[in-house]
Coordinates of C-alpha atoms in Angstrom, one line a residue:
X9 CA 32.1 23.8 64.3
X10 CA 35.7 23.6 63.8
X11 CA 37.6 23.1 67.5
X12 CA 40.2 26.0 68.8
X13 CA 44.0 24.8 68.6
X14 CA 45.0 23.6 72.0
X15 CA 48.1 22.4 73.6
X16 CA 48.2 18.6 74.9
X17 CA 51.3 18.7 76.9
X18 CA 50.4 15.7 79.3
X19 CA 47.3 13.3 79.3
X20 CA 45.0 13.0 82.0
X21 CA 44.2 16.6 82.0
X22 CA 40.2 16.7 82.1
X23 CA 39.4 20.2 82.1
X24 CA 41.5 21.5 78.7
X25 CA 39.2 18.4 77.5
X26 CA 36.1 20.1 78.7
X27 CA 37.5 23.0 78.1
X28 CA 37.7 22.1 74.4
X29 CA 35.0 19.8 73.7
X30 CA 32.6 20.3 76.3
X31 CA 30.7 17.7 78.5
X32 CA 30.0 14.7 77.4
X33 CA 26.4 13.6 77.9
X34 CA 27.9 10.4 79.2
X35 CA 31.2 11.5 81.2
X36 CA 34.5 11.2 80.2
X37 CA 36.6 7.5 79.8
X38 CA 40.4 9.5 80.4
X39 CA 42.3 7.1 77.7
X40 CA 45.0 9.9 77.8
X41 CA 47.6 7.9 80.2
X42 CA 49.5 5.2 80.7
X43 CA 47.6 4.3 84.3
X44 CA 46.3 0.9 84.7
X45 CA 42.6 0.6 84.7
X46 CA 43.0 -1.7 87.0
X47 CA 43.6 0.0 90.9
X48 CA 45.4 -2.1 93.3
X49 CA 42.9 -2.5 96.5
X50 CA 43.1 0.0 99.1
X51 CA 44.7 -2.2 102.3
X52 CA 43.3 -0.9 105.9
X53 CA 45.6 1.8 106.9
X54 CA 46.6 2.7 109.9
X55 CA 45.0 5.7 112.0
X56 CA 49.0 6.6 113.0
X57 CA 49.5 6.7 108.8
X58 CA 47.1 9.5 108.8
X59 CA 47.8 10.9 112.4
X60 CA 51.5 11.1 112.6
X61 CA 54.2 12.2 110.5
X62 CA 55.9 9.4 108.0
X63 CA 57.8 7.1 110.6
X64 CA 61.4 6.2 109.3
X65 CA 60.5 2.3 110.0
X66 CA 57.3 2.7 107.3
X67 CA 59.3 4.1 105.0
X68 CA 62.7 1.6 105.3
X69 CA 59.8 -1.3 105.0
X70 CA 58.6 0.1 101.5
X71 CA 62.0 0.8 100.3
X72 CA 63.0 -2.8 101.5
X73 CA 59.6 -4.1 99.7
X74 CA 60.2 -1.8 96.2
X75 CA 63.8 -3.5 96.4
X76 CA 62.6 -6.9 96.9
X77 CA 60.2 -6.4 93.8
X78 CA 62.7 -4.3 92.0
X79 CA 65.3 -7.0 91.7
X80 CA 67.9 -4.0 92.8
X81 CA 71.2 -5.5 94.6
X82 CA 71.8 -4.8 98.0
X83 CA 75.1 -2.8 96.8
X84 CA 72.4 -0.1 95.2
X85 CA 71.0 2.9 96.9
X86 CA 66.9 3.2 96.8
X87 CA 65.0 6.1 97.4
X88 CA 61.3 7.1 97.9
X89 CA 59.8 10.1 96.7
X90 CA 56.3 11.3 96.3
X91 CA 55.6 10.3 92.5
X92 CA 58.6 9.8 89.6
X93 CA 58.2 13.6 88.4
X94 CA 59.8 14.8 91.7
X95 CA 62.8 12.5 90.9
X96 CA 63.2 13.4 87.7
X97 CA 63.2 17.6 88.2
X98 CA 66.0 16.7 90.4
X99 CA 68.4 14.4 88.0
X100 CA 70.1 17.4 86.7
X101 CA 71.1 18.1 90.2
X102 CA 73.7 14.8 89.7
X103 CA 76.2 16.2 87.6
X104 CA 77.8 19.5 86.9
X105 CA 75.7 21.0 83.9
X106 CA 76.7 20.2 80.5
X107 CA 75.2 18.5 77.5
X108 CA 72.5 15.7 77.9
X109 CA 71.2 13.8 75.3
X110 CA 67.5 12.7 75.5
X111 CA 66.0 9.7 73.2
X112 CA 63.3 11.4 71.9
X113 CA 60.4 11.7 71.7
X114 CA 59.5 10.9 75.3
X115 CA 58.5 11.9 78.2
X116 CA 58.7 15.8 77.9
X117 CA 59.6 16.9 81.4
X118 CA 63.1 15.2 81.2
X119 CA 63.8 17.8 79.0
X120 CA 61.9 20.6 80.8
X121 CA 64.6 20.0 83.9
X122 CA 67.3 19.6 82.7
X123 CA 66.9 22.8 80.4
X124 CA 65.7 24.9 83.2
X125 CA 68.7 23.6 85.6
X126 CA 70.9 25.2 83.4
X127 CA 72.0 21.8 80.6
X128 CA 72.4 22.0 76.9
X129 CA 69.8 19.9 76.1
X130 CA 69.8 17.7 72.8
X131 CA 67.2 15.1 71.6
X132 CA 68.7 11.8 69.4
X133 CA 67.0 9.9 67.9
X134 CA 68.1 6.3 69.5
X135 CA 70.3 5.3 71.9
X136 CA 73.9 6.5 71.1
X137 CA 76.6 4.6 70.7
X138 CA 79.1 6.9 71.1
X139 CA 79.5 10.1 72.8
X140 CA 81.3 13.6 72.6
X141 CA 83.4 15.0 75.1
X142 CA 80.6 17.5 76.2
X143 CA 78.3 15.1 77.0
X144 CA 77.5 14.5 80.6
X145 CA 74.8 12.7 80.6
X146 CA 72.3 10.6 78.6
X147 CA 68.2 10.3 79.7
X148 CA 66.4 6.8 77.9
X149 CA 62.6 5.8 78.5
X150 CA 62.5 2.1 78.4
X151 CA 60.2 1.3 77.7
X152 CA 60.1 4.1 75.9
X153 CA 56.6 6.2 75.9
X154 CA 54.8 7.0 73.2
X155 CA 56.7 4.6 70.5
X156 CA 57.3 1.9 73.1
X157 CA 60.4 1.3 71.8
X158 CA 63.5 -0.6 73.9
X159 CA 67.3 -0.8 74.5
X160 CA 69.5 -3.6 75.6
X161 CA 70.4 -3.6 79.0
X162 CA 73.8 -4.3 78.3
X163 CA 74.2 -0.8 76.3
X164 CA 72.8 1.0 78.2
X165 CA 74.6 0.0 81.3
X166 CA 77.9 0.2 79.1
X167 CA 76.7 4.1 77.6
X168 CA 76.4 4.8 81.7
X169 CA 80.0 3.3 82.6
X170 CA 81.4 5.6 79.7
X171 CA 79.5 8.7 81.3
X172 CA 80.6 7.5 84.6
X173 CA 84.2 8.1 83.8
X174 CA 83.7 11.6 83.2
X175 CA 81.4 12.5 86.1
X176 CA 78.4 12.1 84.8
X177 CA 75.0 9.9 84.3
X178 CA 72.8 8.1 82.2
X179 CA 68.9 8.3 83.7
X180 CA 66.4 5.6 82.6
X181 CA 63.0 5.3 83.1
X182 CA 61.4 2.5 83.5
X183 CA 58.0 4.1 84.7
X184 CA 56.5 1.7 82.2
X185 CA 58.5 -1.7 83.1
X186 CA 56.6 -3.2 85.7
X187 CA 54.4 -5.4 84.1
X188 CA 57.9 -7.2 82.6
X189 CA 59.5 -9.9 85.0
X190 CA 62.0 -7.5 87.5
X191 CA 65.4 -9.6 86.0
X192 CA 64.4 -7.8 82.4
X193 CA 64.5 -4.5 84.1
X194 CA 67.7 -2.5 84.7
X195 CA 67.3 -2.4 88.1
X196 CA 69.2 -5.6 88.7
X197 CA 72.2 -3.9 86.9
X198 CA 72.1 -0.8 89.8
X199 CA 74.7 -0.4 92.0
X200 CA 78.2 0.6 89.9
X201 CA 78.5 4.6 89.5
X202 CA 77.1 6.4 86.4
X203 CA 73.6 4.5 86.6
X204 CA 70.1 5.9 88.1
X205 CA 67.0 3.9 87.4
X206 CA 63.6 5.5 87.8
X207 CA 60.3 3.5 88.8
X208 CA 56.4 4.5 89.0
X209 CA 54.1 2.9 91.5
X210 CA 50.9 4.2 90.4
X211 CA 51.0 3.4 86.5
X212 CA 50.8 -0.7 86.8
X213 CA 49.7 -0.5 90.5
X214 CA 46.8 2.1 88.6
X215 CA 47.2 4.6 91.8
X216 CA 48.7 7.4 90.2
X217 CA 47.0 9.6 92.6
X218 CA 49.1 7.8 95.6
X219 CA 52.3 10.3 94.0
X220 CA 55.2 7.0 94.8
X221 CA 57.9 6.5 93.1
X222 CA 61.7 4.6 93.3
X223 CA 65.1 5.5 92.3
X224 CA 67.6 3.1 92.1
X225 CA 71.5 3.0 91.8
X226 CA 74.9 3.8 92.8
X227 CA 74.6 5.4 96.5
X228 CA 76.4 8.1 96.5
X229 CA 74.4 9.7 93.9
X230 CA 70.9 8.2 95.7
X231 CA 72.0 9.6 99.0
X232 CA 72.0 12.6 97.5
X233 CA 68.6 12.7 96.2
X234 CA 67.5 11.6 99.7
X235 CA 69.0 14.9 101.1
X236 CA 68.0 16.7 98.7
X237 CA 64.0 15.4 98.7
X238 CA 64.4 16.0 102.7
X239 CA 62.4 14.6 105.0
X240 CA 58.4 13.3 104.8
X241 CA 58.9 13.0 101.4
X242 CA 56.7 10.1 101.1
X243 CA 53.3 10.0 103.1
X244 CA 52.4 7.5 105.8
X245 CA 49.1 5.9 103.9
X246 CA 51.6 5.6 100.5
X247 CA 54.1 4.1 102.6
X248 CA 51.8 1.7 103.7
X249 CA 49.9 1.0 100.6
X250 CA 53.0 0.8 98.5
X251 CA 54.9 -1.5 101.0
X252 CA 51.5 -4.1 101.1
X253 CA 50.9 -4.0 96.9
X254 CA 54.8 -4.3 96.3
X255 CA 54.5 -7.6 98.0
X256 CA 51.5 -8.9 96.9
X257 CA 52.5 -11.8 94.4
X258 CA 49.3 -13.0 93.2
X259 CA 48.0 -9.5 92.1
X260 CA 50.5 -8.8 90.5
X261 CA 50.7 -11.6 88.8
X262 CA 46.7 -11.4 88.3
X263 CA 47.6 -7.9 86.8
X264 CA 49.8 -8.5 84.7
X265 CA 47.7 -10.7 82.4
X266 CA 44.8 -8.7 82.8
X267 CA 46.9 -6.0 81.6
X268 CA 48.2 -8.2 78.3
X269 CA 44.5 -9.2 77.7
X270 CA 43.1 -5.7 77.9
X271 CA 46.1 -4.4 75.4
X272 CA 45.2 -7.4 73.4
X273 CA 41.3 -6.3 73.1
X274 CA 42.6 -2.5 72.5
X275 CA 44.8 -3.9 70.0
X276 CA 42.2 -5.1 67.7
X277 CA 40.0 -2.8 68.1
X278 CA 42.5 -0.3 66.6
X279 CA 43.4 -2.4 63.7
X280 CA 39.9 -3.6 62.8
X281 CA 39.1 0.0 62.3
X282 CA 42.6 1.0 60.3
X283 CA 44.7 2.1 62.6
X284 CA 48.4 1.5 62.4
X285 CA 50.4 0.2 65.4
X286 CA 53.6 2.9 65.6
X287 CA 54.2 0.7 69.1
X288 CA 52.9 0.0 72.3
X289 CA 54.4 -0.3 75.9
X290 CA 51.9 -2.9 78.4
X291 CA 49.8 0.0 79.5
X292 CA 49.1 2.2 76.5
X293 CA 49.1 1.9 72.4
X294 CA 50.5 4.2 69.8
X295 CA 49.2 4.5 66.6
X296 CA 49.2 6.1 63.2
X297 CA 46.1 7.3 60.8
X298 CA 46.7 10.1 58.2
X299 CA 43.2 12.1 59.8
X300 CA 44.4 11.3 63.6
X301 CA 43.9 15.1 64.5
X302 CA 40.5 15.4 63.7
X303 CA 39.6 11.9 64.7
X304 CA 40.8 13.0 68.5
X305 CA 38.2 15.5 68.2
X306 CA 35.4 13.2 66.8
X307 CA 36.6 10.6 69.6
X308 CA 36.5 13.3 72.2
X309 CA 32.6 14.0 70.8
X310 CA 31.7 10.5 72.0
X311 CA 33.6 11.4 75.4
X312 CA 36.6 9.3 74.5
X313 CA 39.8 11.2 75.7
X314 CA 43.3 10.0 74.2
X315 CA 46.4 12.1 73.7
X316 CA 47.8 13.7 71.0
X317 CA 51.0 14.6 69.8
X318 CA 52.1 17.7 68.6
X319 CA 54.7 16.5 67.0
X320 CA 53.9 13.5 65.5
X321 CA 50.5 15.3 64.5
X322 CA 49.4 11.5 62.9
X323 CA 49.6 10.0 65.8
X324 CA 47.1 8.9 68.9
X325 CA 47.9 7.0 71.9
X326 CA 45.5 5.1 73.9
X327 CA 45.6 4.2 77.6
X328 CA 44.0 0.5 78.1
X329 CA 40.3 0.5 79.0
X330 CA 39.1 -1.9 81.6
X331 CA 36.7 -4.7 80.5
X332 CA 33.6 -2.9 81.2
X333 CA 34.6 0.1 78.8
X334 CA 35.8 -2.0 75.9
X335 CA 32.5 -1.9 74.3
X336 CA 32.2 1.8 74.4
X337 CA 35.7 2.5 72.9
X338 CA 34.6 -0.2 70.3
X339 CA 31.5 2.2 69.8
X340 CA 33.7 5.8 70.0
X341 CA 36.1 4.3 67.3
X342 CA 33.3 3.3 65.0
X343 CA 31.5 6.6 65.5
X344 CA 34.3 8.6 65.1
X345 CA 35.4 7.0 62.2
X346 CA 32.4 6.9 59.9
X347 CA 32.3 11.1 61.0
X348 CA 35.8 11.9 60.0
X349 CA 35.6 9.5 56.2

């Protein structure tokens, strides 16, 4: 039976799977995101966490923590908010509207706000190096999601002093950096006007259910974003989960190579069976096969959910699978391979 057409606006969404494809006899692995598989330990929290609204001193101990791991300068504004998707619906609210340029394709819901706040929005294809006189702002994924792809710091932070001059801002996200040493990462550029830097907690720290993220940069334009996220923004447990994993050294250092040897098995696995790497980020592959439509729908048979692109209709990108699930992707791939040629 030939599948319905369907939408795939955002992975993780199990339902429009089932929806779709029905239940799997053996549950769903959710390959569809850029989460890690492996989940930071949940700490002991505190009964006040749960009882009491968010106390100021929980949340100026996170923010301190997600600076100290950051690498952001003291001179830079940081702000908590309850996941990276609130920060960036308010981004547009920065800068008079205009024209942005997004380096696409990305992450869609850039786009999504900054259209509905009222910007001319534009995708490019890279990074520009120069800009017209109706641009007011620039938005660059790095690293960039699905392709993966990256920017020097140095232009980037040199494409923000430009729009800074006229008023406006250049956004990156780095919701996919943390698995990179924090002096790569832009965020030890923040401070100087022009310049906002988003972070995700729950895609390396694999809690994306927690809803924390960071933004980092000049303070003006961060104390803004405070006011405007208002107050309890972030909830006492996240506050103190996020404040105890942002400090924790050895996990994270124990993560990151988990994370390299888990993209390393995925990596293979891909290839052996005649996929072509378009790129990869640390938490999530992107490859190319001339049947990759109907191969996400034999894959999704053996209860193997990756995303699409509508767009891009020959590509697939996987999220990593832990250790204990690499056989079964091995298993899905081979399945859905020998059904589809």
């Amino acid at each position: 039976m030939v599948k319905p057409t369907f939408e795939m606006p955002h992975g993780g969404d199990m339902a429009l799977a089932e929806r779709v494809f029905g239940k799997p006899a053996d549950g769903w692995l959710d390959l569809s995101t850029g989460i890690s598989p492996f989940a930071y330990p949940i700490p002991r929290i505190s009964d006040d966490a749960w009882t009491a609204l968010p106390q100021s001193s929980a949340i100026a101990a996170l923010e301190a923590a997600a600076r100290a791991r950051y690498a952001a300068p003291e001179t830079a504004g940081l702000v908590a908010a309850p996941g990276t998707q609130a920060l960036i619906q308010l981004m547009p609210s920065l800068a008079p509207p205009a024209r942005v340029l997004v380096v696409s394709p990305t992450y869609s819901e850039h786009a999504i706000a900054f259209a509905a706040a009222g910007w001319d929005v534009e995708a490019v294809e890279t990074l520009p190096t120069t800009i017209a006189h109706d641009v007011r702002a620039v938005v660059v994924t790095t690293p960039n999601n699905p392709d993966g792809r990256t920017w020097p710091r140095e232009d980037i932070v040199w494409l923000a002093e430009k729009l800074s001059a006229r008023g406006g801002l250049l956004v990156a996200d780095e919701a996919f950096a943390d698995a990179a040493p924090a002096d790569e990462a832009l965020t030890a550029r923040c401070g100087p006007d022009g310049l906002v830097v988003l972070r995700s907690f729950g895609k390396f720290f694999g809690l994306a259910g927690l809803r924390l993220g960071f933004a980092i940069g000049a303070t003006p334009a961060i104390d803004a974003l405070r006011k405007r996220l208002g107050p309890w923004a972030v909830s006492g447990p996240a506050a103190e989960i996020g404040r105890a994993a942002l400090a924790d050294d050895a996990w994270i250092e124990g993560q990151r190579r988990d994370i390299t040897d888990a993209r390393g098995r995925l990596t293979d696995a891909l290839t052996g069976n005649g996929f072509d790497v378009v790129g990869h980020g640390h938490l999530f592959v992107t490859v190319s096969h001339p049947h990759a439509t109907r191969l996400h729908g034999a894959l999704a048979k053996q209860g193997v959910w990756v995303r699409r692109f509508d767009y891009a209709p020959n590509w697939l990108r996987f999220g990593l699978p832990a250790l204990a699930d690499a056989a079964r992707v091995s298993n899905a791939l081979d399945a859905a391979i020998h059904a589809v040629l």
